[in-house]
Amino acid sequence: MTALLEVEDLRVAYGKIEAVKGISFTVEAGQVVTLIGTNGAGKTTTLRTLSGLLKPVGGSIKFNGKTLRKYRADQIVSLGLAHSPEGRHIFPRMTIENNLRLGAYLRTDKTGIEKDIQRAYDLFPILGERRKQAAGTLSGGEQQMLAMGRALMSQPKLLMLDEPSMGLSPIMMQKIMATIAELKAGGTTILLVEQNAQAALSLADHGHVMEVGKIVLSGTGGDLLHDESVRKAYLGED
Amino acid sequence: MHELPQQLVNGLLLGSMYGLIAIGYTMVYGIVQLINFAHGEIFMVGGFGALTVWLWLPGGTTMWVAIPLMIIGAVIVSTTVAVGAERFAYRPLRGAPRLAPLITAIGLSLALQQAVWAWYPNAKSSRTFPEIPGDSIHIGSVTIQPGDLFLVVAAPICMFALGWFVMKTRVGRGMQATAQDPDTAKLMGVNTDRVIVVAFALGAAFAGIAAVAYGFRYGEVNFRMGFLWGLKAFTAAVLGGIGNIYGAMIGGLVLGIAEAMATAYMNDIPGMDKLGGQSWADVWAFVLLIVVLLVRPQGLLGERVADRA
């Protein structure tokens, strides 16, 4: 069986500086795959390339049997790849509800959209309570919920989450991770980029450790969680 | 001060024309951070588009038939020029240093002026615009000329239509998203290239309608009219807070009223007796801009800076 996402020898550069130096990995339907690593490892660059915001200098990306290189970012969304960006990037001057509606920008099924907005409110009740409020007034954790809810609105085949726990309080982080687990249990395929390796690896079927643009270690979530070098480098143990 | 209501109405009429043109500056700036200095000329060519339609129509066509056709002519010419400018002059420069598209805009503005001057028949001096027949309308002490009736009807319709489009339609939401965060808008599936074209086209359509209003109000169009009107409308956009469409409308109205008031009353203030009248109107418009920007650098409805938590 072929994977939903196949990345092969992907290379991305900012000018002359190569940020991603030939990485390969796959994501199968129904899996949660995580990329972990420190700042500057190239994780965010990888996601931004997958969603078409950056153009690769080499390698290939196949999503659902299609070569992504030929598509613009907005077309890639229509193929079923949703990206909740690092730093949340909700639209601050729009209401929460309009933020969600934008997530469904390419959909035309009105009743389906309303149903999915309701589903986002069920998933994150605080969003429903504040639906008419400007999104910029939400706290960091609530903005993260909105960003995830918004990404789900496109009914993606693959959901890419970039640092969903960044800058959140421990309680809020647990909430977000629990939601990701809930989405996983519901069958959503997720590519998760995290600096919080412990939380990410406990959720993931597969994990890849990135260092300065390369994948240096791969394995199942459990394997990596118990790998000595990972524990030393990312889990703060010695 | 018995003529105050009349001066207010004059200011509102003037101001709604500034506002209609200002929307083009503000929408384009809000989405691509480009000051399209050729927008004044987009307005001007709209006037000639309307005039051309009028000249094509058989003599004796009633104004009820002619006006809608002239609007269509103006809008088609303005939007075609604006969309063409976006496609062939500005888009190739996207991502270039900001001065490059700015200089392109100024060059385009001169080129459009000269093109009309050189190639439009008899455009080296003003060309007479048709008149809206009928008598002036009197409401209390206020008189409205028939030529201004077009503006009285068209300006509010345009403003409401734009507000509805931006707030309520899907493409309008895509525009807001692109203005706030273009990369994330792409991640929602918004085709930002198309949104940019829509912004140019809408702004140009309003400028075309403003040009028809100009023609009916002043009874003429000329190849130079885009310069000062473009500059004033740009002033209105900055005054209201550039990037904000309601700001453009309000900035236009404030500017128009201020100009009308200064023109009418400045001479009455002791010691200022040579600073009123039409010849000083432009000066007072820019004085107002300077004062407002000193107090509120972001303009009347300008965006707050701290938006992100």
Short mmCIF file of N, CA and C in Angstrom, two decimals, chain B residues 4-171:
data_model
loop_
_atom_site.label_atom_id
_atom_site.label_comp_id
_atom_site.label_asym_id
_atom_site.label_seq_id
_atom_site.Cartn_x
_atom_site.Cartn_y
_atom_site.Cartn_z
N LEU B 4 -24.65 77.86 6.09
CA LEU B 4 -23.94 76.70 6.64
C LEU B 4 -24.47 75.36 6.11
N PRO B 5 -25.80 75.12 6.11
CA PRO B 5 -26.27 73.83 5.60
C PRO B 5 -25.83 73.60 4.16
N GLN B 6 -25.86 74.65 3.36
CA GLN B 6 -25.43 74.52 1.97
C GLN B 6 -23.96 74.13 1.89
N GLN B 7 -23.15 74.76 2.72
CA GLN B 7 -21.72 74.44 2.68
C GLN B 7 -21.46 73.02 3.16
N LEU B 8 -22.26 72.58 4.13
CA LEU B 8 -22.13 71.20 4.59
C LEU B 8 -22.43 70.23 3.47
N VAL B 9 -23.51 70.51 2.74
CA VAL B 9 -23.87 69.63 1.63
C VAL B 9 -22.79 69.64 0.56
N ASN B 10 -22.27 70.85 0.26
CA ASN B 10 -21.17 70.91 -0.71
C ASN B 10 -20.01 70.05 -0.26
N GLY B 11 -19.70 70.14 1.02
CA GLY B 11 -18.59 69.37 1.56
C GLY B 11 -18.85 67.87 1.46
N LEU B 12 -20.10 67.48 1.75
CA LEU B 12 -20.43 66.05 1.68
C LEU B 12 -20.32 65.54 0.25
N LEU B 13 -20.77 66.36 -0.71
CA LEU B 13 -20.70 65.93 -2.11
C LEU B 13 -19.25 65.77 -2.55
N LEU B 14 -18.47 66.81 -2.25
CA LEU B 14 -17.05 66.76 -2.58
C LEU B 14 -16.40 65.56 -1.90
N GLY B 15 -16.74 65.40 -0.63
CA GLY B 15 -16.13 64.37 0.18
C GLY B 15 -16.51 62.97 -0.27
N SER B 16 -17.74 62.79 -0.75
CA SER B 16 -18.08 61.43 -1.17
C SER B 16 -17.35 61.07 -2.47
N MET B 17 -17.03 62.08 -3.28
CA MET B 17 -16.18 61.77 -4.45
C MET B 17 -14.77 61.40 -4.00
N TYR B 18 -14.21 62.17 -3.08
CA TYR B 18 -12.89 61.79 -2.55
C TYR B 18 -12.94 60.38 -1.99
N GLY B 19 -14.00 60.09 -1.24
CA GLY B 19 -14.12 58.77 -0.61
C GLY B 19 -14.16 57.65 -1.65
N LEU B 20 -14.95 57.86 -2.71
CA LEU B 20 -15.06 56.82 -3.74
C LEU B 20 -13.69 56.52 -4.36
N ILE B 21 -12.92 57.57 -4.60
CA ILE B 21 -11.59 57.34 -5.19
C ILE B 21 -10.65 56.74 -4.14
N ALA B 22 -10.79 57.25 -2.90
CA ALA B 22 -9.87 56.81 -1.84
C ALA B 22 -9.95 55.31 -1.59
N ILE B 23 -11.13 54.72 -1.82
CA ILE B 23 -11.28 53.29 -1.59
C ILE B 23 -10.27 52.49 -2.41
N GLY B 24 -10.01 52.94 -3.62
CA GLY B 24 -9.03 52.24 -4.46
C GLY B 24 -7.64 52.26 -3.86
N TYR B 25 -7.24 53.42 -3.33
CA TYR B 25 -5.92 53.49 -2.70
C TYR B 25 -5.85 52.56 -1.51
N THR B 26 -6.89 52.62 -0.69
CA THR B 26 -6.83 51.95 0.60
C THR B 26 -6.93 50.43 0.46
N MET B 27 -7.76 49.95 -0.48
CA MET B 27 -7.89 48.50 -0.65
C MET B 27 -6.60 47.90 -1.17
N VAL B 28 -6.01 48.55 -2.18
CA VAL B 28 -4.77 48.03 -2.74
C VAL B 28 -3.66 48.09 -1.69
N TYR B 29 -3.60 49.21 -0.96
CA TYR B 29 -2.57 49.31 0.07
C TYR B 29 -2.77 48.24 1.14
N GLY B 30 -4.02 48.06 1.55
CA GLY B 30 -4.32 47.10 2.60
C GLY B 30 -3.89 45.69 2.23
N ILE B 31 -3.91 45.36 0.95
CA ILE B 31 -3.61 43.99 0.57
C ILE B 31 -2.18 43.80 0.08
N VAL B 32 -1.64 44.73 -0.69
CA VAL B 32 -0.26 44.53 -1.15
C VAL B 32 0.71 45.60 -0.65
N GLN B 33 0.28 46.47 0.27
CA GLN B 33 1.15 47.53 0.79
C GLN B 33 1.80 48.32 -0.35
N LEU B 34 1.01 48.55 -1.39
CA LEU B 34 1.51 49.36 -2.51
C LEU B 34 0.65 50.62 -2.59
N ILE B 35 1.30 51.78 -2.69
CA ILE B 35 0.54 53.00 -2.94
C ILE B 35 0.49 53.16 -4.45
N ASN B 36 -0.68 52.92 -4.98
CA ASN B 36 -0.85 52.91 -6.44
C ASN B 36 -1.04 54.34 -6.92
N PHE B 37 0.07 55.04 -7.13
CA PHE B 37 -0.05 56.45 -7.50
C PHE B 37 -0.66 56.63 -8.88
N ALA B 38 -0.84 55.57 -9.62
CA ALA B 38 -1.53 55.71 -10.90
C ALA B 38 -3.05 55.70 -10.74
N HIS B 39 -3.52 55.56 -9.51
CA HIS B 39 -4.96 55.44 -9.30
C HIS B 39 -5.71 56.70 -9.75
N GLY B 40 -5.10 57.87 -9.57
CA GLY B 40 -5.72 59.12 -10.05
C GLY B 40 -5.99 59.05 -11.54
N GLU B 41 -5.08 58.44 -12.26
CA GLU B 41 -5.26 58.33 -13.72
C GLU B 41 -6.26 57.23 -14.08
N ILE B 42 -6.39 56.23 -13.21
CA ILE B 42 -7.43 55.21 -13.41
C ILE B 42 -8.79 55.90 -13.33
N PHE B 43 -8.90 56.85 -12.41
CA PHE B 43 -10.10 57.69 -12.28
C PHE B 43 -10.30 58.50 -13.55
N MET B 44 -9.24 59.14 -14.00
CA MET B 44 -9.33 60.01 -15.18
C MET B 44 -9.77 59.23 -16.42
N VAL B 45 -9.17 58.09 -16.67
CA VAL B 45 -9.54 57.35 -17.89
C VAL B 45 -11.00 56.89 -17.82
N GLY B 46 -11.50 56.65 -16.61
CA GLY B 46 -12.92 56.32 -16.45
C GLY B 46 -13.79 57.44 -16.99
N GLY B 47 -13.41 58.68 -16.70
CA GLY B 47 -14.15 59.83 -17.21
C GLY B 47 -14.19 59.83 -18.73
N PHE B 48 -13.04 59.51 -19.33
CA PHE B 48 -13.01 59.48 -20.79
C PHE B 48 -13.77 58.28 -21.34
N GLY B 49 -13.81 57.20 -20.58
CA GLY B 49 -14.61 56.04 -20.99
C GLY B 49 -16.08 56.41 -21.06
N ALA B 50 -16.55 57.12 -20.05
CA ALA B 50 -17.95 57.53 -20.02
C ALA B 50 -18.24 58.51 -21.16
N LEU B 51 -17.32 59.42 -21.37
CA LEU B 51 -17.49 60.40 -22.45
C LEU B 51 -17.57 59.70 -23.81
N THR B 52 -16.71 58.71 -23.99
CA THR B 52 -16.69 57.98 -25.26
C THR B 52 -18.04 57.31 -25.51
N VAL B 53 -18.59 56.69 -24.48
CA VAL B 53 -19.90 56.05 -24.64
C VAL B 53 -20.94 57.10 -25.04
N TRP B 54 -20.91 58.24 -24.40
CA TRP B 54 -21.85 59.32 -24.70
C TRP B 54 -21.72 59.75 -26.17
N LEU B 55 -20.48 59.86 -26.64
CA LEU B 55 -20.27 60.31 -28.02
C LEU B 55 -20.73 59.27 -29.03
N TRP B 56 -20.69 57.99 -28.62
CA TRP B 56 -21.14 56.92 -29.51
C TRP B 56 -22.66 56.87 -29.61
N LEU B 57 -23.32 57.26 -28.51
CA LEU B 57 -24.77 57.12 -28.49
C LEU B 57 -25.39 58.05 -29.52
N PRO B 58 -26.48 57.60 -30.16
CA PRO B 58 -27.15 58.48 -31.12
C PRO B 58 -27.66 59.74 -30.42
N GLY B 59 -27.67 60.88 -31.12
CA GLY B 59 -28.17 62.12 -30.53
C GLY B 59 -29.60 61.94 -30.06
N GLY B 60 -29.95 62.60 -28.99
CA GLY B 60 -31.32 62.52 -28.51
C GLY B 60 -31.58 61.37 -27.56
N THR B 61 -30.56 60.57 -27.26
CA THR B 61 -30.74 59.51 -26.27
C THR B 61 -31.05 60.15 -24.91
N THR B 62 -32.06 59.62 -24.23
CA THR B 62 -32.39 60.24 -22.94
C THR B 62 -31.34 59.86 -21.91
N MET B 63 -31.22 60.71 -20.90
CA MET B 63 -30.22 60.49 -19.86
C MET B 63 -30.48 59.21 -19.08
N TRP B 64 -31.74 58.81 -18.98
CA TRP B 64 -32.06 57.59 -18.24
C TRP B 64 -31.41 56.37 -18.88
N VAL B 65 -31.28 56.43 -20.20
CA VAL B 65 -30.62 55.33 -20.90
C VAL B 65 -29.11 55.57 -20.89
N ALA B 66 -28.75 56.83 -21.08
CA ALA B 66 -27.33 57.14 -21.27
C ALA B 66 -26.52 56.91 -19.99
N ILE B 67 -27.08 57.32 -18.84
CA ILE B 67 -26.28 57.26 -17.61
C ILE B 67 -25.80 55.85 -17.28
N PRO B 68 -26.71 54.86 -17.29
CA PRO B 68 -26.20 53.51 -16.98
C PRO B 68 -25.13 53.05 -17.98
N LEU B 69 -25.32 53.38 -19.27
CA LEU B 69 -24.33 52.96 -20.25
C LEU B 69 -23.00 53.69 -20.02
N MET B 70 -23.09 54.95 -19.61
CA MET B 70 -21.86 55.70 -19.34
C MET B 70 -21.13 55.12 -18.13
N ILE B 71 -21.91 54.72 -17.12
CA ILE B 71 -21.28 54.10 -15.95
C ILE B 71 -20.54 52.84 -16.39
N ILE B 72 -21.24 52.02 -17.20
CA ILE B 72 -20.61 50.77 -17.65
C ILE B 72 -19.32 51.08 -18.41
N GLY B 73 -19.39 52.08 -19.29
CA GLY B 73 -18.20 52.46 -20.05
C GLY B 73 -17.06 52.87 -19.14
N ALA B 74 -17.38 53.72 -18.15
CA ALA B 74 -16.34 54.20 -17.24
C ALA B 74 -15.73 53.04 -16.46
N VAL B 75 -16.61 52.16 -15.95
CA VAL B 75 -16.13 51.05 -15.12
C VAL B 75 -15.28 50.10 -15.95
N ILE B 76 -15.72 49.83 -17.18
CA ILE B 76 -14.94 48.91 -18.02
C ILE B 76 -13.55 49.49 -18.30
N VAL B 77 -13.51 50.76 -18.69
CA VAL B 77 -12.20 51.34 -19.02
C VAL B 77 -11.31 51.37 -17.77
N SER B 78 -11.84 51.85 -16.65
CA SER B 78 -11.02 51.95 -15.43
C SER B 78 -10.51 50.59 -14.97
N THR B 79 -11.42 49.60 -14.91
CA THR B 79 -10.97 48.30 -14.40
C THR B 79 -10.00 47.64 -15.38
N THR B 80 -10.23 47.79 -16.67
CA THR B 80 -9.31 47.18 -17.62
C THR B 80 -7.90 47.75 -17.45
N VAL B 81 -7.82 49.07 -17.34
CA VAL B 81 -6.51 49.69 -17.17
C VAL B 81 -5.88 49.24 -15.85
N ALA B 82 -6.68 49.20 -14.78
CA ALA B 82 -6.13 48.85 -13.47
C ALA B 82 -5.69 47.39 -13.43
N VAL B 83 -6.50 46.50 -13.96
CA VAL B 83 -6.14 45.08 -13.94
C VAL B 83 -4.93 44.85 -14.84
N GLY B 84 -4.89 45.54 -15.95
CA GLY B 84 -3.72 45.44 -16.84
C GLY B 84 -2.46 45.93 -16.13
N ALA B 85 -2.60 47.04 -15.41
CA ALA B 85 -1.44 47.58 -14.69
C ALA B 85 -0.97 46.58 -13.65
N GLU B 86 -1.92 45.96 -12.94
CA GLU B 86 -1.55 44.99 -11.92
C GLU B 86 -0.79 43.83 -12.56
N ARG B 87 -1.38 43.33 -13.66
CA ARG B 87 -0.83 42.12 -14.27
C ARG B 87 0.56 42.37 -14.86
N PHE B 88 0.70 43.49 -15.58
CA PHE B 88 1.92 43.66 -16.37
C PHE B 88 2.93 44.61 -15.74
N ALA B 89 2.49 45.48 -14.82
CA ALA B 89 3.44 46.40 -14.22
C ALA B 89 3.77 46.05 -12.78
N TYR B 90 2.76 45.71 -11.98
CA TYR B 90 3.02 45.51 -10.54
C TYR B 90 3.35 44.07 -10.19
N ARG B 91 2.63 43.10 -10.79
CA ARG B 91 2.86 41.71 -10.37
C ARG B 91 4.30 41.26 -10.58
N PRO B 92 4.92 41.62 -11.73
CA PRO B 92 6.32 41.19 -11.89
C PRO B 92 7.23 41.78 -10.82
N LEU B 93 6.80 42.86 -10.18
CA LEU B 93 7.65 43.52 -9.18
C LEU B 93 7.31 43.10 -7.76
N ARG B 94 6.38 42.16 -7.62
CA ARG B 94 6.03 41.75 -6.26
C ARG B 94 7.24 41.08 -5.62
N GLY B 95 7.57 41.47 -4.42
CA GLY B 95 8.76 40.92 -3.79
C GLY B 95 9.99 41.77 -4.06
N ALA B 96 9.89 42.73 -5.00
CA ALA B 96 11.00 43.65 -5.23
C ALA B 96 10.98 44.71 -4.12
N PRO B 97 12.09 45.43 -3.95
CA PRO B 97 12.07 46.51 -2.94
C PRO B 97 10.92 47.48 -3.22
N ARG B 98 10.37 48.05 -2.16
CA ARG B 98 9.15 48.84 -2.30
C ARG B 98 9.25 50.02 -3.24
N LEU B 99 10.46 50.57 -3.38
CA LEU B 99 10.58 51.74 -4.24
C LEU B 99 10.30 51.41 -5.69
N ALA B 100 10.58 50.17 -6.09
CA ALA B 100 10.43 49.80 -7.50
C ALA B 100 8.96 49.93 -7.96
N PRO B 101 7.98 49.28 -7.26
CA PRO B 101 6.59 49.47 -7.70
C PRO B 101 6.11 50.91 -7.53
N LEU B 102 6.65 51.63 -6.55
CA LEU B 102 6.22 53.02 -6.35
C LEU B 102 6.62 53.87 -7.56
N ILE B 103 7.87 53.68 -8.01
CA ILE B 103 8.34 54.45 -9.16
C ILE B 103 7.57 54.01 -10.41
N THR B 104 7.29 52.71 -10.51
CA THR B 104 6.50 52.21 -11.62
C THR B 104 5.13 52.90 -11.65
N ALA B 105 4.54 53.04 -10.45
CA ALA B 105 3.22 53.67 -10.38
C ALA B 105 3.27 55.11 -10.87
N ILE B 106 4.31 55.82 -10.46
CA ILE B 106 4.43 57.22 -10.90
C ILE B 106 4.62 57.28 -12.41
N GLY B 107 5.46 56.37 -12.92
CA GLY B 107 5.68 56.33 -14.36
C GLY B 107 4.41 56.01 -15.12
N LEU B 108 3.67 55.05 -14.60
CA LEU B 108 2.42 54.65 -15.23
C LEU B 108 1.44 55.81 -15.25
N SER B 109 1.42 56.56 -14.15
CA SER B 109 0.53 57.70 -14.04
C SER B 109 0.84 58.73 -15.14
N LEU B 110 2.11 59.03 -15.31
CA LEU B 110 2.50 59.98 -16.37
C LEU B 110 2.16 59.42 -17.75
N ALA B 111 2.42 58.12 -17.94
CA ALA B 111 2.18 57.52 -19.25
C ALA B 111 0.70 57.59 -19.60
N LEU B 112 -0.17 57.31 -18.62
CA LEU B 112 -1.61 57.34 -18.90
C LEU B 112 -2.06 58.77 -19.23
N GLN B 113 -1.57 59.73 -18.47
CA GLN B 113 -1.91 61.13 -18.78
C GLN B 113 -1.50 61.50 -20.20
N GLN B 114 -0.28 61.14 -20.55
CA GLN B 114 0.23 61.52 -21.86
C GLN B 114 -0.49 60.77 -22.97
N ALA B 115 -0.85 59.51 -22.69
CA ALA B 115 -1.55 58.73 -23.70
C ALA B 115 -2.89 59.38 -24.02
N VAL B 116 -3.62 59.79 -22.99
CA VAL B 116 -4.91 60.44 -23.24
C VAL B 116 -4.68 61.77 -23.96
N TRP B 117 -3.71 62.51 -23.50
CA TRP B 117 -3.41 63.81 -24.10
C TRP B 117 -3.09 63.64 -25.58
N ALA B 118 -2.30 62.61 -25.89
CA ALA B 118 -1.82 62.47 -27.26
C ALA B 118 -2.85 61.83 -28.19
N TRP B 119 -3.61 60.86 -27.67
CA TRP B 119 -4.40 60.05 -28.58
C TRP B 119 -5.91 60.24 -28.49
N TYR B 120 -6.40 60.76 -27.38
CA TYR B 120 -7.85 60.95 -27.33
C TYR B 120 -8.18 62.21 -28.14
N PRO B 121 -9.17 62.13 -29.02
CA PRO B 121 -9.45 63.28 -29.88
C PRO B 121 -9.74 64.54 -29.05
N ASN B 122 -9.07 65.60 -29.40
CA ASN B 122 -9.29 66.92 -28.79
C ASN B 122 -9.15 66.92 -27.27
N ALA B 123 -8.31 66.06 -26.73
CA ALA B 123 -8.19 66.01 -25.27
C ALA B 123 -7.09 66.92 -24.77
N LYS B 124 -6.50 67.73 -25.68
CA LYS B 124 -5.41 68.61 -25.21
C LYS B 124 -5.96 69.72 -24.35
N SER B 125 -7.25 70.04 -24.51
CA SER B 125 -7.92 70.90 -23.53
C SER B 125 -9.12 70.11 -22.99
N SER B 126 -9.87 70.70 -22.08
CA SER B 126 -10.99 69.99 -21.47
C SER B 126 -12.02 69.58 -22.51
N ARG B 127 -12.64 68.42 -22.29
CA ARG B 127 -13.74 68.00 -23.16
C ARG B 127 -15.04 68.13 -22.40
N THR B 128 -16.04 68.71 -23.08
CA THR B 128 -17.32 68.94 -22.43
C THR B 128 -18.03 67.63 -22.15
N PHE B 129 -18.58 67.52 -20.95
CA PHE B 129 -19.31 66.33 -20.52
C PHE B 129 -20.79 66.64 -20.64
N PRO B 130 -21.63 65.65 -20.95
CA PRO B 130 -23.06 65.96 -21.04
C PRO B 130 -23.63 66.44 -19.71
N GLU B 131 -24.76 67.11 -19.80
CA GLU B 131 -25.40 67.60 -18.58
C GLU B 131 -26.59 66.74 -18.22
N ILE B 132 -26.87 66.62 -16.94
CA ILE B 132 -28.13 66.02 -16.51
C ILE B 132 -29.16 67.14 -16.55
N PRO B 133 -30.19 66.98 -17.39
CA PRO B 133 -31.16 68.06 -17.52
C PRO B 133 -32.02 68.15 -16.27
N GLY B 134 -32.75 69.27 -16.13
CA GLY B 134 -33.64 69.41 -14.99
C GLY B 134 -33.29 70.64 -14.18
N ASP B 135 -34.12 70.92 -13.18
CA ASP B 135 -33.92 72.09 -12.35
C ASP B 135 -33.21 71.69 -11.06
N SER B 136 -32.67 72.70 -10.43
CA SER B 136 -32.05 72.46 -9.12
C SER B 136 -33.13 72.03 -8.14
N ILE B 137 -32.70 71.27 -7.15
CA ILE B 137 -33.63 70.83 -6.13
C ILE B 137 -33.39 71.66 -4.87
N HIS B 138 -34.47 72.16 -4.30
CA HIS B 138 -34.33 72.96 -3.08
C HIS B 138 -34.92 72.22 -1.90
N ILE B 139 -34.14 72.02 -0.88
CA ILE B 139 -34.64 71.43 0.36
C ILE B 139 -34.28 72.42 1.46
N GLY B 140 -35.28 73.15 1.97
CA GLY B 140 -34.99 74.21 2.94
C GLY B 140 -34.09 75.24 2.27
N SER B 141 -32.96 75.52 2.92
CA SER B 141 -32.06 76.51 2.35
C SER B 141 -30.98 75.87 1.47
N VAL B 142 -31.10 74.54 1.28
CA VAL B 142 -30.07 73.83 0.54
C VAL B 142 -30.48 73.64 -0.91
N THR B 143 -29.56 73.93 -1.82
CA THR B 143 -29.81 73.71 -3.24
C THR B 143 -28.87 72.63 -3.74
N ILE B 144 -29.46 71.67 -4.48
CA ILE B 144 -28.61 70.65 -5.09
C ILE B 144 -28.76 70.76 -6.60
N GLN B 145 -27.63 70.91 -7.27
CA GLN B 145 -27.64 71.02 -8.73
C GLN B 145 -28.00 69.66 -9.34
N PRO B 146 -28.65 69.68 -10.52
CA PRO B 146 -29.00 68.38 -11.14
C PRO B 146 -27.76 67.53 -11.38
N GLY B 147 -26.64 68.20 -11.72
CA GLY B 147 -25.42 67.44 -11.99
C GLY B 147 -24.94 66.65 -10.79
N ASP B 148 -25.31 67.10 -9.59
CA ASP B 148 -24.86 66.41 -8.38
C ASP B 148 -25.78 65.28 -7.95
N LEU B 149 -26.98 65.22 -8.56
CA LEU B 149 -27.92 64.18 -8.15
C LEU B 149 -27.33 62.79 -8.35
N PHE B 150 -26.55 62.64 -9.42
CA PHE B 150 -25.92 61.34 -9.68
C PHE B 150 -25.10 60.90 -8.48
N LEU B 151 -24.33 61.84 -7.95
CA LEU B 151 -23.47 61.53 -6.82
C LEU B 151 -24.28 61.21 -5.57
N VAL B 152 -25.37 61.99 -5.37
CA VAL B 152 -26.20 61.79 -4.19
C VAL B 152 -26.73 60.36 -4.16
N VAL B 153 -27.06 59.83 -5.34
CA VAL B 153 -27.59 58.47 -5.41
C VAL B 153 -26.46 57.44 -5.39
N ALA B 154 -25.43 57.69 -6.21
CA ALA B 154 -24.42 56.66 -6.44
C ALA B 154 -23.51 56.42 -5.24
N ALA B 155 -23.11 57.51 -4.57
CA ALA B 155 -22.10 57.34 -3.51
C ALA B 155 -22.58 56.41 -2.39
N PRO B 156 -23.77 56.66 -1.82
CA PRO B 156 -24.19 55.75 -0.73
C PRO B 156 -24.39 54.31 -1.21
N ILE B 157 -24.91 54.14 -2.43
CA ILE B 157 -25.10 52.76 -2.93
C ILE B 157 -23.75 52.06 -3.00
N CYS B 158 -22.76 52.74 -3.55
CA CYS B 158 -21.43 52.13 -3.69
C CYS B 158 -20.86 51.77 -2.32
N MET B 159 -20.99 52.68 -1.37
CA MET B 159 -20.39 52.45 -0.05
C MET B 159 -21.04 51.25 0.64
N PHE B 160 -22.37 51.20 0.57
CA PHE B 160 -23.06 50.07 1.22
C PHE B 160 -22.73 48.76 0.51
N ALA B 161 -22.69 48.82 -0.81
CA ALA B 161 -22.39 47.59 -1.56
C ALA B 161 -21.01 47.08 -1.19
N LEU B 162 -20.06 47.98 -1.07
CA LEU B 162 -18.70 47.56 -0.74
C LEU B 162 -18.64 46.95 0.67
N GLY B 163 -19.30 47.64 1.62
CA GLY B 163 -19.32 47.11 2.99
C GLY B 163 -19.91 45.71 3.02
N TRP B 164 -20.99 45.52 2.28
CA TRP B 164 -21.63 44.21 2.24
C TRP B 164 -20.69 43.18 1.63
N PHE B 165 -20.07 43.57 0.52
CA PHE B 165 -19.19 42.63 -0.18
C PHE B 165 -18.04 42.17 0.72
N VAL B 166 -17.40 43.11 1.38
CA VAL B 166 -16.22 42.77 2.18
C VAL B 166 -16.60 41.97 3.42
N MET B 167 -17.73 42.34 4.05
CA MET B 167 -18.07 41.69 5.31
C MET B 167 -18.83 40.39 5.13
N LYS B 168 -19.65 40.29 4.11
CA LYS B 168 -20.60 39.18 4.05
C LYS B 168 -20.29 38.11 3.02
N THR B 169 -19.51 38.43 2.01
CA THR B 169 -19.30 37.40 0.99
C THR B 169 -18.02 36.62 1.26
N ARG B 170 -17.93 35.47 0.63
CA ARG B 170 -16.78 34.60 0.81
C ARG B 170 -15.52 35.27 0.29
N VAL B 171 -15.61 35.84 -0.91
CA VAL B 171 -14.42 36.49 -1.48
C VAL B 171 -14.02 37.69 -0.61
#
